[in-house]
Coordinates of C-alpha atoms in Angstrom, one line a residue:
X1 CA 9.3 -26.2 -44.3
X2 CA 10.4 -24.1 -41.6
X3 CA 13.3 -21.9 -41.5
X4 CA 16.0 -21.5 -39.1
X5 CA 15.9 -18.3 -37.1
X6 CA 18.6 -15.7 -38.0
X7 CA 20.2 -13.4 -35.3
X8 CA 20.7 -9.9 -36.9
X9 CA 23.2 -8.2 -34.9
X10 CA 22.2 -4.1 -34.2
X11 CA 23.4 -1.5 -36.2
X12 CA 26.3 0.5 -34.8
X13 CA 24.2 3.6 -34.6
X14 CA 21.2 1.9 -32.9
X15 CA 23.6 0.4 -30.3
X16 CA 25.0 3.6 -29.6
X17 CA 21.3 4.9 -28.6
X18 CA 20.5 2.1 -26.6
X19 CA 23.7 1.9 -24.6
X20 CA 25.1 5.1 -22.7
X21 CA 28.6 4.1 -22.1
X22 CA 29.4 7.0 -20.0
X23 CA 26.1 6.8 -17.4
X24 CA 24.0 3.9 -18.6
X25 CA 24.3 0.2 -18.5
X26 CA 25.9 -2.1 -21.0
X27 CA 24.1 -5.0 -22.7
X28 CA 25.8 -7.5 -20.4
X29 CA 25.7 -6.5 -16.7
X30 CA 28.6 -7.6 -14.6
X31 CA 28.2 -9.5 -11.4
X32 CA 29.1 -6.2 -9.3
X33 CA 26.1 -4.3 -11.4
X34 CA 23.8 -6.9 -10.4
X35 CA 24.7 -6.7 -7.0
X36 CA 24.4 -3.0 -6.8
X37 CA 21.0 -3.2 -8.6
X38 CA 19.5 -5.8 -6.1
X39 CA 20.7 -3.4 -3.2
X40 CA 18.8 -0.5 -4.7
X41 CA 15.6 -2.8 -5.1
X42 CA 16.2 -4.1 -1.3
X43 CA 16.5 -0.5 -0.1
X44 CA 13.4 0.8 -1.9
X45 CA 11.4 -2.3 -0.3
X46 CA 10.9 -0.5 2.9
X47 CA 9.2 2.6 1.2
X48 CA 7.1 -0.1 -0.8
X49 CA 6.0 -1.8 2.3
X50 CA 5.3 1.4 4.0
X51 CA 3.2 3.0 1.3
X52 CA 1.3 -0.6 0.9
X53 CA 0.6 -0.6 4.8
X54 CA -0.7 2.9 4.4
X55 CA -2.9 2.0 1.4
X56 CA -4.6 -0.6 3.4
X57 CA -5.4 1.6 6.6
X58 CA -7.0 3.9 4.0
X59 CA -8.9 1.1 2.4
X60 CA -10.0 -0.2 5.8
X61 CA -11.0 3.4 6.7
X62 CA -13.0 4.1 3.7
X63 CA -14.6 0.9 3.9
X64 CA -15.8 1.2 7.6
X65 CA -16.9 4.8 7.0
X66 CA -19.1 3.8 4.0
X67 CA -20.6 0.9 5.6
X68 CA -21.3 3.1 8.7
X69 CA -23.1 5.5 6.4
X70 CA -20.7 8.2 7.1
X71 CA -19.3 8.4 3.4
X72 CA -20.3 7.9 0.0
X73 CA -19.9 4.2 -0.9
X74 CA -19.4 5.2 -4.4
X75 CA -16.2 7.4 -3.4
X76 CA -15.2 4.7 -0.9
X77 CA -15.5 1.9 -3.7
X78 CA -13.3 4.3 -6.0
X79 CA -10.7 4.7 -3.3
X80 CA -10.3 1.0 -2.6
X81 CA -10.4 0.5 -6.5
X82 CA -7.4 3.2 -6.9
X83 CA -5.4 1.5 -3.7
X84 CA -5.8 -2.0 -4.6
X85 CA -4.7 -1.3 -8.0
X86 CA -1.5 0.1 -6.6
X87 CA -1.0 -3.0 -4.4
X88 CA -1.6 -5.0 -7.4
X89 CA 1.2 -3.5 -9.3
X90 CA 3.8 -2.8 -6.7
X91 CA 3.4 -6.4 -5.0
X92 CA 5.6 -8.0 -7.7
X93 CA 8.2 -5.5 -7.7
X94 CA 9.3 -6.2 -4.0
X95 CA 8.8 -10.0 -4.3
X96 CA 5.5 -10.0 -2.8
X97 CA 3.6 -12.1 -5.8
X98 CA 0.9 -12.8 -3.2
X99 CA 0.0 -9.3 -2.9
X100 CA -0.2 -8.9 -6.4
X101 CA -2.4 -11.9 -6.5
X102 CA -4.9 -10.7 -3.7
X103 CA -4.8 -6.8 -5.0
X104 CA -5.9 -8.1 -8.3
X105 CA -8.7 -10.2 -6.7
X106 CA -9.9 -7.1 -4.8
X107 CA -9.4 -4.7 -7.6
X108 CA -11.5 -7.0 -9.9
X109 CA -14.2 -7.3 -7.3
X110 CA -14.8 -3.6 -6.7
X111 CA -14.4 -2.7 -10.1
X112 CA -17.7 -1.2 -11.5
X113 CA -19.5 -1.6 -7.7
X114 CA -21.2 1.9 -6.8
X115 CA -23.3 0.3 -3.8
X116 CA -22.1 -1.6 -0.8
X117 CA -24.4 -4.4 1.1
X118 CA -23.3 -6.3 4.1
X119 CA -22.0 -9.1 2.1
X120 CA -19.7 -7.0 -0.2
X121 CA -18.4 -5.4 2.8
X122 CA -17.4 -8.9 4.0
X123 CA -16.0 -9.8 1.2
X124 CA -13.8 -6.7 0.6
X125 CA -13.1 -6.7 4.4
X126 CA -11.5 -10.2 3.7
X127 CA -9.4 -9.1 1.2
X128 CA -7.9 -6.4 3.2
X129 CA -7.3 -8.6 6.0
X130 CA -5.5 -11.4 4.0
X131 CA -3.5 -8.4 2.4
X132 CA -2.3 -7.5 6.1
X133 CA -1.3 -11.2 6.7
X134 CA 0.8 -11.1 3.7
X135 CA 2.5 -8.0 4.7
X136 CA 3.0 -8.8 8.4
X137 CA 4.0 -12.3 7.9
X138 CA 6.3 -11.3 4.9
X139 CA 5.1 -13.9 2.9
X140 CA 7.1 -13.4 -0.2
X141 CA 6.5 -15.6 -3.6
X142 CA 3.3 -17.2 -4.5
X143 CA 3.1 -18.9 -0.9
X144 CA 2.3 -22.2 -0.5
X145 CA -1.0 -24.6 -0.5
X146 CA -2.8 -22.6 2.1
X147 CA -2.3 -19.4 -0.1
X148 CA -3.5 -21.1 -3.2
X149 CA -6.6 -22.1 -1.6
X150 CA -7.2 -18.7 -0.5
X151 CA -6.7 -17.2 -3.8
X152 CA -9.0 -19.9 -5.1
X153 CA -11.7 -19.3 -2.7
X154 CA -11.4 -15.3 -3.4
X155 CA -11.7 -16.1 -6.9
X156 CA -15.2 -18.3 -6.5
X157 CA -16.6 -15.5 -4.2
X158 CA -15.9 -12.7 -6.7
X159 CA -17.7 -14.8 -9.3
X160 CA -20.5 -15.6 -7.2
X161 CA -21.2 -12.3 -5.4
X162 CA -19.9 -9.6 -7.7
X163 CA -23.2 -8.8 -8.9
X164 CA -25.7 -9.8 -6.4

């Protein structure tokens, strides 16, 4: 027989540790505090998008240099891995869930790769193009049916060509 859940209030000493009444937040945020926090997030959004744009430029440059033989493919792939991981993590923070999904797809694709061939270059290039489109068109959230189809295609491509 299932027992009912029991809600146990926090002990006063734990509550004091969790809530700093002089500088911190209370457990229940007032509408004014929620609005203030939302403003902070919106102000930070511009710096996030500028950082993501810079990472896209760096990934594109690394890919071009590696595919032209001007740079080591392993180092370029590591840079793309690192930047796509950052984009994957930052996208949802600023409301660009699609950036997170495409960043994850790219990150999963380049993870463990040491060499580039023309097909892999094209796949990485398409991921970067898609990230540019999401950022340039300001597509927030998960997008619509077109974006879902793109994500599904990236998943199929990743599975098919990752280990070629």
